[in-house]
Short mmCIF file of C-alpha atoms in Angstrom, two decimals:
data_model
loop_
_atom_site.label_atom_id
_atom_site.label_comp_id
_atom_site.label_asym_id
_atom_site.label_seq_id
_atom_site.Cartn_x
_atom_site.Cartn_y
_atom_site.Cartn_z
CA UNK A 1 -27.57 9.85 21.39
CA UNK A 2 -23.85 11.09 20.91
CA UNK A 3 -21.31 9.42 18.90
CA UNK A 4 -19.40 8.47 22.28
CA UNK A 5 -22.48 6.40 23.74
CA UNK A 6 -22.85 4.06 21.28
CA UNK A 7 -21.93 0.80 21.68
CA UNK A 8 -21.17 -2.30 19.75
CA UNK A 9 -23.13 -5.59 20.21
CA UNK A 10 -21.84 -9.04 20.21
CA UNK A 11 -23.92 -12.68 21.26
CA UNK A 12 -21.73 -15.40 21.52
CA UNK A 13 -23.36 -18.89 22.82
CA UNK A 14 -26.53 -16.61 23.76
CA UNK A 15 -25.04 -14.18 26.02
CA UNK A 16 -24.73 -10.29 24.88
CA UNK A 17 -22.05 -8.70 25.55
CA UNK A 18 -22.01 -4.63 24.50
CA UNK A 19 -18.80 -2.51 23.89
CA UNK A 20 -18.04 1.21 23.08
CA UNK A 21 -17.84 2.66 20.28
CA UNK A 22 -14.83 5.17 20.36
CA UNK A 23 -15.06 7.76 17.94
CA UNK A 24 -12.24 9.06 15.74
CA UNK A 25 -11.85 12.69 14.16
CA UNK A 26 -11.14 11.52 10.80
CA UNK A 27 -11.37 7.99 9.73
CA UNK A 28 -12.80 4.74 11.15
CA UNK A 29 -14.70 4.69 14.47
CA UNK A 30 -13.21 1.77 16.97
CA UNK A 31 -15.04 -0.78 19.13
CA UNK A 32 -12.71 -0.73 22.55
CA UNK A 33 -12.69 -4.73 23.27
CA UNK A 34 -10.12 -4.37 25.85
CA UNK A 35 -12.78 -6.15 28.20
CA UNK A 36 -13.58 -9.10 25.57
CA UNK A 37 -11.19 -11.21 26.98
CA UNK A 38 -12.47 -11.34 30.57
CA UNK A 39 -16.17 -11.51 29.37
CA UNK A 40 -16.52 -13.82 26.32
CA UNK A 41 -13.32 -15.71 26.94
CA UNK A 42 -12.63 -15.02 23.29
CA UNK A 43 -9.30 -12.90 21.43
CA UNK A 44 -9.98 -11.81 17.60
CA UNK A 45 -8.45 -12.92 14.61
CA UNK A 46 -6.77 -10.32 12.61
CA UNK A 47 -3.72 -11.13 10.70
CA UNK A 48 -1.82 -8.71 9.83
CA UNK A 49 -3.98 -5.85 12.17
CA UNK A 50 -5.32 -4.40 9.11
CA UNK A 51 -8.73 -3.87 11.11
CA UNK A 52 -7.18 -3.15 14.51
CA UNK A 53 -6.71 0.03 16.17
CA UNK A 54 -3.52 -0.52 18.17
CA UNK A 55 -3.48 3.15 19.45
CA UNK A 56 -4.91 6.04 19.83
CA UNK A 57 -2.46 8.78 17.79
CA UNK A 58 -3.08 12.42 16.91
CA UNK A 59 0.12 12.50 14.71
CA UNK A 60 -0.89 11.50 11.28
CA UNK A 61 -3.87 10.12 9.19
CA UNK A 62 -4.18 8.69 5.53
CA UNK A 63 -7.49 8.30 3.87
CA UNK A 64 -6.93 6.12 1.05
CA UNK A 65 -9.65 6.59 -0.97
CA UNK A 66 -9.35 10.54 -1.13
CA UNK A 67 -5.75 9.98 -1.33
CA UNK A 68 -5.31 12.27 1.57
CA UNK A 69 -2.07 12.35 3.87
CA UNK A 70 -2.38 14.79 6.97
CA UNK A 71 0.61 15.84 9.64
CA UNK A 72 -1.27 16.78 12.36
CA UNK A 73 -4.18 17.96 10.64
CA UNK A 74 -1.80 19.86 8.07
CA UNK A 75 -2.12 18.30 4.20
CA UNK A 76 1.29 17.06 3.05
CA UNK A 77 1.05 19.13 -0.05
CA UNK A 78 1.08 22.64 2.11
CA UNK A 79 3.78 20.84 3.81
CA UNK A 80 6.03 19.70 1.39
CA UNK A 81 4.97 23.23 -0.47
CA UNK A 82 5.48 25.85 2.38
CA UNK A 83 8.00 24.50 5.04
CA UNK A 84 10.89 22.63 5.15
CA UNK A 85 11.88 18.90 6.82
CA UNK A 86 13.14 20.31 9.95
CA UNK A 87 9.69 22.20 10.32
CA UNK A 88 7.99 19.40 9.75
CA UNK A 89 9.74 16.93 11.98
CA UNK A 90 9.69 19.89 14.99
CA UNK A 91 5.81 19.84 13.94
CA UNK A 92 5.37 15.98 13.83
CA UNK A 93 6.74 15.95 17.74
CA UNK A 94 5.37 19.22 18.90
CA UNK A 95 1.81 19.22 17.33
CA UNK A 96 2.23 22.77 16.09
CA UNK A 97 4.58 24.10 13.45
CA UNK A 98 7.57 26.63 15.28
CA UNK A 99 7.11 29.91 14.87
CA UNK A 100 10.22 32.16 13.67
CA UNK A 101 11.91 32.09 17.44
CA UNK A 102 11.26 28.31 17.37
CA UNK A 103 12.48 27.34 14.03
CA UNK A 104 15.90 29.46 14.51
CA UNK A 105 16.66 27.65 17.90
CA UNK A 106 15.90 24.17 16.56
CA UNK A 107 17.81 24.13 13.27
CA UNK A 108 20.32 25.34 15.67
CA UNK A 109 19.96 22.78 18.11
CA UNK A 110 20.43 20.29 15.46
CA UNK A 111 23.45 21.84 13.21
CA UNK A 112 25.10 21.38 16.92
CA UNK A 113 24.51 17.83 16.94
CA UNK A 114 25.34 16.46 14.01
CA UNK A 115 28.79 14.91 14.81
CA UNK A 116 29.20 11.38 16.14
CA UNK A 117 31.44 10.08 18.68
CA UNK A 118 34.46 9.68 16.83
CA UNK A 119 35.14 6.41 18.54
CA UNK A 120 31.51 5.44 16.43
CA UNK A 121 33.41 6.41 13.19
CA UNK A 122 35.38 3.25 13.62
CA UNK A 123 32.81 0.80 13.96
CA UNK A 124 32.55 1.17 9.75
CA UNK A 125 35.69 -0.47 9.88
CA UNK A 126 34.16 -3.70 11.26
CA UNK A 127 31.90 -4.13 7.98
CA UNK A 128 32.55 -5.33 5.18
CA UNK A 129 32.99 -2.89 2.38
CA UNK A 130 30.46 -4.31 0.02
CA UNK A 131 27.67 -4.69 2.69
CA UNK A 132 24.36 -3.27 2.28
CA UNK A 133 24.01 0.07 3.72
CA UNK A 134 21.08 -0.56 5.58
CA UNK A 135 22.61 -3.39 7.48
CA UNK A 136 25.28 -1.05 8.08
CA UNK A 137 23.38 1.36 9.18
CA UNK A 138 21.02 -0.96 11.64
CA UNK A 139 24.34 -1.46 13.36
CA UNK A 140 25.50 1.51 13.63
CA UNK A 141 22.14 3.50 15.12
CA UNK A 142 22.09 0.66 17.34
CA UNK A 143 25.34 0.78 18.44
CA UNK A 144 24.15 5.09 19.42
CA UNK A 145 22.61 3.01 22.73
CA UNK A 146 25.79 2.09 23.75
CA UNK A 147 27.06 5.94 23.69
CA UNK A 148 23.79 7.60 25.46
CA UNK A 149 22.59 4.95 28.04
CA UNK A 150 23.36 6.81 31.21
CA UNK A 151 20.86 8.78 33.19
CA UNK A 152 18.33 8.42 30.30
CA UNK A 153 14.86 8.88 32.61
CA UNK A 154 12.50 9.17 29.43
CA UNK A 155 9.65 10.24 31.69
CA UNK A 156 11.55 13.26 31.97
CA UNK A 157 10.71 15.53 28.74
CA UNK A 158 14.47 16.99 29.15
CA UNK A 159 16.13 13.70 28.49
CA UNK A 160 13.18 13.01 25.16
CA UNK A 161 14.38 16.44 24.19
CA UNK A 162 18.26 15.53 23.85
CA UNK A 163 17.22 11.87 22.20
CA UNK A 164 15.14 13.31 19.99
CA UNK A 165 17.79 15.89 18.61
CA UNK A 166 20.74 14.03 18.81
CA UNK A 167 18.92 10.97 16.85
CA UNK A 168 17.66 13.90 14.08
CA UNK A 169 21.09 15.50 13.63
CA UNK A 170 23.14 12.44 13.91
CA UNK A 171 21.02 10.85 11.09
CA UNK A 172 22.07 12.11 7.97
CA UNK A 173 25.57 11.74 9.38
CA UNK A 174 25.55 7.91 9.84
CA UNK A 175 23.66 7.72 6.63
CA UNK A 176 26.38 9.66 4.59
CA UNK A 177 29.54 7.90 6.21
CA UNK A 178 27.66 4.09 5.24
CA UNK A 179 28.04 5.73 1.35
CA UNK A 180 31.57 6.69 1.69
CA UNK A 181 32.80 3.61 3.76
CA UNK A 182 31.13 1.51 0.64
CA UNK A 183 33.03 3.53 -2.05
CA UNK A 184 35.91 4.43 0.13
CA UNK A 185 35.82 7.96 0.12
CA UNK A 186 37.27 9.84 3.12
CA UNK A 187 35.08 10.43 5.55
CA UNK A 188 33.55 13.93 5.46
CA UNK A 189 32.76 16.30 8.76
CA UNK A 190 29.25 17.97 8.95
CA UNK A 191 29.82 21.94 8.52
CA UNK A 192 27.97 24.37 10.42
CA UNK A 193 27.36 27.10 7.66
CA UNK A 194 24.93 24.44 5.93
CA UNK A 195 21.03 23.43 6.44
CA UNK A 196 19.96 20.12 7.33
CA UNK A 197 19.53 18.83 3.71
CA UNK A 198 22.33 20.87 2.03
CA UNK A 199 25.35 19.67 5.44
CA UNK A 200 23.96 15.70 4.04
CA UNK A 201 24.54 15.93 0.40
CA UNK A 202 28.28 17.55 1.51
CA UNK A 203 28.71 14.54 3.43
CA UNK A 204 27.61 12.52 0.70
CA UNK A 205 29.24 14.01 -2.04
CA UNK A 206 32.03 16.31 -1.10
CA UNK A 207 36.10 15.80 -1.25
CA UNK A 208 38.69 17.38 0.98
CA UNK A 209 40.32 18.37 -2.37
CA UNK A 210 38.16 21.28 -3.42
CA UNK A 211 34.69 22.60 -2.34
CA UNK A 212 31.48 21.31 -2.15
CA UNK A 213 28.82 23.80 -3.21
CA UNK A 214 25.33 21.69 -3.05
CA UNK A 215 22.80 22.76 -5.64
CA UNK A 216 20.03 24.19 -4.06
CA UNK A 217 17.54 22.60 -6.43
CA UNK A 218 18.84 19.35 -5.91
CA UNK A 219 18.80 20.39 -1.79
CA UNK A 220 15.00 21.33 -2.52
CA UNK A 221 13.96 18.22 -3.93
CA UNK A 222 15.63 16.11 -1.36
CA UNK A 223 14.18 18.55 1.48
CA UNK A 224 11.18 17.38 -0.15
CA UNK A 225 11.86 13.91 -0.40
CA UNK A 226 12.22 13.69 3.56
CA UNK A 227 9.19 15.97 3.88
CA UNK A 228 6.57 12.65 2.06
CA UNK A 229 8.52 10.02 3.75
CA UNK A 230 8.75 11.58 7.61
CA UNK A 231 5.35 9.89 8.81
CA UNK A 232 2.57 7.06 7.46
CA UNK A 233 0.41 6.47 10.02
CA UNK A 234 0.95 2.76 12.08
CA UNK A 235 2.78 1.11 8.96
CA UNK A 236 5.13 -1.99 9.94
CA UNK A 237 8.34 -0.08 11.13
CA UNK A 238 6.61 2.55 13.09
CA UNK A 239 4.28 -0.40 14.47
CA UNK A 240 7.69 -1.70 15.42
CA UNK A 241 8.98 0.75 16.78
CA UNK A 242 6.11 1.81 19.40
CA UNK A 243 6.66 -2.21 20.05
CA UNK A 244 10.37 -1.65 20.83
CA UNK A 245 9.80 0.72 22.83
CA UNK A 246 6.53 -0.73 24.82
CA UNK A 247 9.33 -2.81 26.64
CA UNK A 248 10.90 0.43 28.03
CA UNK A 249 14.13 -0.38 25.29
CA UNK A 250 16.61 2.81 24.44
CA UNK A 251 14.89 5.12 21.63
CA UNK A 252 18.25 4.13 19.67
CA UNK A 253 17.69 0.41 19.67
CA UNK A 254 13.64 1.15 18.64
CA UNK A 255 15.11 2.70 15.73
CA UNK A 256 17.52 0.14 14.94
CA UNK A 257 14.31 -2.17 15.06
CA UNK A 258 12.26 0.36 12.94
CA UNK A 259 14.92 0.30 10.41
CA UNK A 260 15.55 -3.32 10.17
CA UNK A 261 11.91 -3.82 9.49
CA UNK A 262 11.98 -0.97 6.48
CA UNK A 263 14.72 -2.91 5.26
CA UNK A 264 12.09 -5.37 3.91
CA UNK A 265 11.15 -5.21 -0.05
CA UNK A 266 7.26 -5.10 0.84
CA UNK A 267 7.93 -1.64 2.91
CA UNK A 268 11.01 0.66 2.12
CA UNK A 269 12.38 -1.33 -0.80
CA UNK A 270 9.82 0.01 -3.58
CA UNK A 271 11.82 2.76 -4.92
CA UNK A 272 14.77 0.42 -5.01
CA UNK A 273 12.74 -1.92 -6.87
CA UNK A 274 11.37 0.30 -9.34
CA UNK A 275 14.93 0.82 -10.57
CA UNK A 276 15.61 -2.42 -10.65
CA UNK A 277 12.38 -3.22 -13.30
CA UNK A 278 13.58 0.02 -15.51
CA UNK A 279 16.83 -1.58 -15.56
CA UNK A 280 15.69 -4.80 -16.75
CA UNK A 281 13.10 -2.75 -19.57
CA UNK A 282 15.96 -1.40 -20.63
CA UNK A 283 14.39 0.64 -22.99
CA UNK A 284 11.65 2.40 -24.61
CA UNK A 285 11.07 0.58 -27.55
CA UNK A 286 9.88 -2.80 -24.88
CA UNK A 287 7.72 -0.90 -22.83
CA UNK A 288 4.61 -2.22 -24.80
CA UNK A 289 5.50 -5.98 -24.15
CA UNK A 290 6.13 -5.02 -20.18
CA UNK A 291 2.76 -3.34 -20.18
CA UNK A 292 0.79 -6.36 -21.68
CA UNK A 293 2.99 -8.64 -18.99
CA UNK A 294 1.42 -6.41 -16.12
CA UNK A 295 -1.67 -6.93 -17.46
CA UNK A 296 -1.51 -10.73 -18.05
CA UNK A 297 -3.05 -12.13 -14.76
CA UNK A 298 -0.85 -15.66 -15.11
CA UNK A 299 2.72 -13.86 -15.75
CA UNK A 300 4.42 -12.74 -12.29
CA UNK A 301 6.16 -9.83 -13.72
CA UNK A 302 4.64 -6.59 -11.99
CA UNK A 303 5.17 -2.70 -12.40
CA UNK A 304 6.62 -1.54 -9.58
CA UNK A 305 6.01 1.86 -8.13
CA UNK A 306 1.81 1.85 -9.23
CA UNK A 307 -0.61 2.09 -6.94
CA UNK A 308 -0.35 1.52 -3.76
CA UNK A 309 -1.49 -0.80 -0.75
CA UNK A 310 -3.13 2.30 1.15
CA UNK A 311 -4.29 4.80 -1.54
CA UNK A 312 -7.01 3.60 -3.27
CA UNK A 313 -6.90 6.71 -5.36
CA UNK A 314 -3.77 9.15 -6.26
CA UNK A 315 -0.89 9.05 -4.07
CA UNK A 316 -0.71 12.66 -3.17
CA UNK A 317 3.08 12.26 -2.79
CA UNK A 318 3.09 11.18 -5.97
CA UNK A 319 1.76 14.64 -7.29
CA UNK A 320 4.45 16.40 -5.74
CA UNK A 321 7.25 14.01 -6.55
CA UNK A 322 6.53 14.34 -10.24
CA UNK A 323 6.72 17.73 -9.96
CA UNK A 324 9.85 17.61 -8.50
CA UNK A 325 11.05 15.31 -10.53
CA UNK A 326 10.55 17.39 -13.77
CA UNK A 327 12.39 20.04 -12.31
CA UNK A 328 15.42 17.67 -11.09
CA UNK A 329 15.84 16.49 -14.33
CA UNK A 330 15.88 20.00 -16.08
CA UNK A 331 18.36 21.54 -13.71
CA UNK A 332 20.59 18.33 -14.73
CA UNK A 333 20.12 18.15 -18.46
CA UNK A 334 18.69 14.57 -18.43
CA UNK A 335 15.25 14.81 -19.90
CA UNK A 336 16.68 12.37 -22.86
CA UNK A 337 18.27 10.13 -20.91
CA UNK A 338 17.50 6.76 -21.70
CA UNK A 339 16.25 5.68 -18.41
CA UNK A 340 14.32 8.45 -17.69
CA UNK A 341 13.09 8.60 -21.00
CA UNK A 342 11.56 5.15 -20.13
CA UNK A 343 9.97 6.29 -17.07
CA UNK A 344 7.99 9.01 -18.28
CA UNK A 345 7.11 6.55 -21.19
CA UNK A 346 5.50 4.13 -18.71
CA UNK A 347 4.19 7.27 -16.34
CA UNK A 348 2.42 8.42 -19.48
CA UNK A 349 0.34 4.93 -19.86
CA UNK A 350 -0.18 4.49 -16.72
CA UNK A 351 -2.46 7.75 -16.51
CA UNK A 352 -3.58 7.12 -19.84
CA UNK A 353 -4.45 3.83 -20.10
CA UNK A 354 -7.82 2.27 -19.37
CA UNK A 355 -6.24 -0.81 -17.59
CA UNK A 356 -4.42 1.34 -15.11
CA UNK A 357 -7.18 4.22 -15.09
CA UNK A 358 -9.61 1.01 -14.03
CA UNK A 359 -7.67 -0.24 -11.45
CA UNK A 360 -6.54 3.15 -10.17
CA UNK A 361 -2.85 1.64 -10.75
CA UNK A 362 -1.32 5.63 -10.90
CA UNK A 363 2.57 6.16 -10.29
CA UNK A 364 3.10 6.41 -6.92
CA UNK A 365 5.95 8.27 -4.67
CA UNK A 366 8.09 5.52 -4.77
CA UNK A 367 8.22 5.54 -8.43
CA UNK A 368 9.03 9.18 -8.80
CA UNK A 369 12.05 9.33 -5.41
CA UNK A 370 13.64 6.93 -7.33
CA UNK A 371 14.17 8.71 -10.35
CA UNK A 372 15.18 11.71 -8.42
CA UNK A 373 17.37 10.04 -6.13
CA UNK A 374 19.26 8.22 -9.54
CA UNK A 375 19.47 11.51 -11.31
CA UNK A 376 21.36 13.06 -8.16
CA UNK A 377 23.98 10.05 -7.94
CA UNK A 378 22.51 8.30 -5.16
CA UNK A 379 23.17 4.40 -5.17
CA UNK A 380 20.55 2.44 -5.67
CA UNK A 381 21.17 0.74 -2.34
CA UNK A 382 21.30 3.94 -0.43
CA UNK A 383 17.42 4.68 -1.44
CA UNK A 384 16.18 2.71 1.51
CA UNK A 385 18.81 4.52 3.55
CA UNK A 386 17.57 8.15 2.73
CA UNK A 387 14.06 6.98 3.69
CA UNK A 388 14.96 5.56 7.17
CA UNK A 389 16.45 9.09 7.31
CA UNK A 390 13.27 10.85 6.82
CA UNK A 391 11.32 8.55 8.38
CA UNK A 392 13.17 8.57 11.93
CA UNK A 393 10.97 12.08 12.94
CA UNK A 394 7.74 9.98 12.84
CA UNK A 395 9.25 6.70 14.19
CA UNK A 396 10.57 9.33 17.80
CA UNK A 397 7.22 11.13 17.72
CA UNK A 398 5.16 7.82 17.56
CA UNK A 399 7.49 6.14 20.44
CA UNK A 400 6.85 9.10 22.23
CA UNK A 401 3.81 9.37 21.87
CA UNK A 402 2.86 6.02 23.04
CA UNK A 403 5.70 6.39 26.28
CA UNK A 404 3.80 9.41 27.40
CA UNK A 405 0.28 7.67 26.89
CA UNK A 406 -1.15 6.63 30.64
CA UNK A 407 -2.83 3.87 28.83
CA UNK A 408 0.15 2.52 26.96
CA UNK A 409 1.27 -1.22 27.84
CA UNK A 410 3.72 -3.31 26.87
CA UNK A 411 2.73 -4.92 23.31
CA UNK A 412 1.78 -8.42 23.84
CA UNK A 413 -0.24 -9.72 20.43
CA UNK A 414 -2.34 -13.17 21.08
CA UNK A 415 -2.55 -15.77 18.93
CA UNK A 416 -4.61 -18.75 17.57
CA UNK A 417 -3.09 -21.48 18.68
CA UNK A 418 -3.47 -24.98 16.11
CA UNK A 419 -0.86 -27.09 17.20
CA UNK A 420 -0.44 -30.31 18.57
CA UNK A 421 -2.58 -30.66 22.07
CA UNK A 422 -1.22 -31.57 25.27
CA UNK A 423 0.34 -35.05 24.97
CA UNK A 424 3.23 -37.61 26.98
CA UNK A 425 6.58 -37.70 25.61
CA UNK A 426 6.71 -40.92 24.64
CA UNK A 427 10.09 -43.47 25.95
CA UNK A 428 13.00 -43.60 23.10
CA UNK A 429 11.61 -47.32 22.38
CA UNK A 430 8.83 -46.37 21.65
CA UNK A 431 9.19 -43.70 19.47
#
C-alpha cells in the first residue's frame, strides 16, 4: 500500500472513524481531520499548535534533531556560503535561485525602490524620540497601507510582484531612518551605486559631512546575518502573518502584524537578551558563578542564546555565525575586548562542558548576531529591527503562498470552552 492510502484510525463512543494520512517530503506525515468536526462532533486540543499542521508549504523545513535548516530544498549553509540575501529572498518567493539575467534585473528592481514617500518621512516626527524602534517601525510599515491601497487585486501576480519589491527595498530604509530619528542624525537618502546590504549600513551610519565607504567585511557578515534570519518555517510571526492575511488584509498591515509579534522576548528578542546577560556578567573573572547559576535548577537566572526551542542538536546558523563572528571581530581589532572576551569565555564551556554537552545547550545564532551586530555599532534595540528586516522575504513568500493556495481559508482557531454555562441574569436585588 502507498504512503498516500494510509489512513489514521480513531473510535470515539464505539464508532470508527478513519482519516488520511498525508505524506510530507521531509518531516512529519499529517492526519487531514478537516472532516472530524462533522463526523465525531469533536475539535482537538493543541495549545500552542506544536503538533498541528496548519499548511501545506514547500518554502522551508527545519529538522531539529539533525539541526538541519533548508530554503527550498537548498541547506542554509550553501546559502549563506554561495549567494547573497537578495538571491535568497528572490529564491524564497520564486522556488528557484535567479540565474545571472534574473539576479541583475532584481537587484535592480529593488535599488529602484528603495525610497519612501517623502510625506512617510514625517510620520518619525510623531514619535517620541526615545521610543523603541520596533514600535516605531510597526507604525511606520503599517502606515505603507495607507500609500499603496489602490487597485491592489492580489490575485493578480503583477500587483504581488510590485508589493513584494517595494516592501523588500523599502525595508532597510524604514529600518535605518527609526536609528537616526532615535539619535537625531539627519536623515540619509538610499544611493544607487550601493548593494542591498552595503545602501543600509550608509543609511545607518553615514553623514552628509564626508563619505560613507561601508566595509565590505562588515557588509558580508550582515549579508549573512539576513541570509539565517529570512525564513523558519511556521514560527509565531510568520503564523501571524499568513493569519493577517487569511482575512484578505493589505500585505503591509500583515507585516506590521508579523513584526509586532517578533517584537516579543520569547521570539525576536534573544539576541537582544543575550547582551543584556553579558552586560550584567560583566566580566570574565564571574563567568564560573553564572555557569553554576544556569545549572542550579531552583535559581531563575538562565544563559541566553543556548540551545534552542527547535534544534535539538547544533543550530546550523550558529556554525556560520561564529565564523563570521571571528572574522568581524578581527577586521575591527576587538578580539580583547572585554565583552567579547566574555563571550567566547562562556562559548568555550558551553561546547566543553559536560552539563551543556548533556543537554545539547550549544550557542545558538542568536548568541553569535548579537556580538556581531554590537561590534558593528548597532544599538542594542535595533537587533530586533535588523531581524524583522531579514525576516520580511519569508513573512511575503509565506502570505503568498497561502493567498495563492485554492485550499486556503480564512484562519479561524477553535477553542475549549470552560466557562460559566448558560445562565439568567439575575434582577439588581438580587444580586
Amino acid at each position: 500500500m502507498s504512503i498516500e492510502q494510509r489512513t489514521a484510525t480513531l473510535t470515539v463512543d464505539g464508532m470508527t472513524v478513519d482519516f488520511p494520512v498525508l505524506a510530507a517530503t521531509h518531516g512529519n506525515d499529517v492526519i487531514d481531520i478537516r472532516t472530524l468536526g462533522g463526523k465525531t462532533g469533536l475539535f482537538t486540543y493543541d495549545p500552542g499548535f506544536l503538533s498541528t499542521a496548519s499548511c501545506r508549504s514547500t518554502i522551508t523545513f527545519i529538522d531539529g534533531d539533525k539541526g538541519e535548516l533548508l530554503y527550498r530544498g537548498y541547506p542554509i549553509e550553501q546559502l549563506a556560503d554561495k549567494c547573497s540575501f537578495l538571491e535568497v529572498a528572490y529564491l524564497l518567493r520564486n522556488g528557484e535561485l535567479p540565474d545571472a539575467t534574473e539576479k541583475a534585473e532584481f537587484e535592480n528592481t529593488i535599488r529602484h525602490h528603495t525610497l519612501v514617500h517623502d510625506q512617510l518621512t514625517r510620520f518619525y516626527n510623531g514619535f517620541r524620540r526615545d521610543a523603541h524602534p520596533m514600535a516605531v517601525i510597526v507604525g511606520v510599515v503599517g502606515a505603507l497601507s495607507a500609500f499603496y491601497h489602490q487597485g491592489m487585486d492580489y490575485s493578480d501576480i503583477k500587483c504581488r510582484d510590485v508589493c513584494f519589491n517595494r516592501i523588500i527595498a523599502k525595508l532597510p530604509t524604514i529600518v535605518a531612518l527609526a536609528y537616526r530619528y532615535n539619535t537625531g542624525l539627519p536623515f540619509m537618502y538610499p544611493r544607487n551605486d550601493l548593494g542591498y546590504t552595503a545602501n543600509f549600513m550608509y543609511q545607518m551610519f553615514g553623514v552628509p559631512c564626508e563619505e560613507y565607504k561601508p566595509n565590505p567585511v562588515l557588509a558580508h557578515a550582515l549579508d549573512v546575518i539576513f541570509t539565517l534570519h529570512a525564513d523558519h518555517e511556521q514560527n509565531a510571526s510568520t503564523s501571524t502573518v499568513r493569519l493577517a492575511g487569511s482575512s484578505g488584509a493589505n500585505p503591509f498591515a500583515c507585516v506590521a502584524a508579523g513584526i509586532s509579534c517578533l517584537w516579543g522576548p520569547a521570539h525576536g528578542g534573544a539576541n537582544e537578551a543575550c547582551l543584556k546577560m553579558l552586560e550584567e556578567i560583566g566580566d570574565v573573572s564571574r563567568v564560573g558563578e553564572y555557569i553554576e547559576r544556569a545549572k542550579d535548577k531552583g535559581d531563575s537566572f538562565k544563559l541566553m542564546g543556548f540551545g534552542h526551542r527547535v534544534y535539538k542538536n547544533f543550530d546550523p546558523r550558529a556554525r556560520l555565525m561564529g565564523k563570521v563572528c571571528t572574522e568581524v571581530l578581527a577586521e575591527l581589532g576587538l578580539e580583547n575586548d572585554r565583552l567579547f572576551k566574555l563571550a567566547k569565555a562562556l562559548e568555550k564551556i558551553a561546547l566543553e562542558d559536560e552539563y551543556f554537552i548533556e543537554k545539547k545547550l550549544y550557542p545558538n545564532v542568536d548568541f553569535y548576531s548579537g556580538i556581531v551586530q554590537k561590534a558593528m555599532g548597532i544599538p542594542t534595540p535595533m537587533f530586533t529591527c535588523i531581524f524583522a528586516l531579514a525576516r520580511t522575504a519569508g513573512w511575503l513568500a509565506q502570505w503568498e503562498e497561502m493567498i495563492t493556495d485554492p485550499e486556503y481559508k480564512i484562519g479561524r482557531p477553535r477553542q475549549l470552552y470552560v466557562g460559566a454555562a448558560c445562565r439568567d441574569v439575575p434582577e439588581l436585588g438580587a444580586r
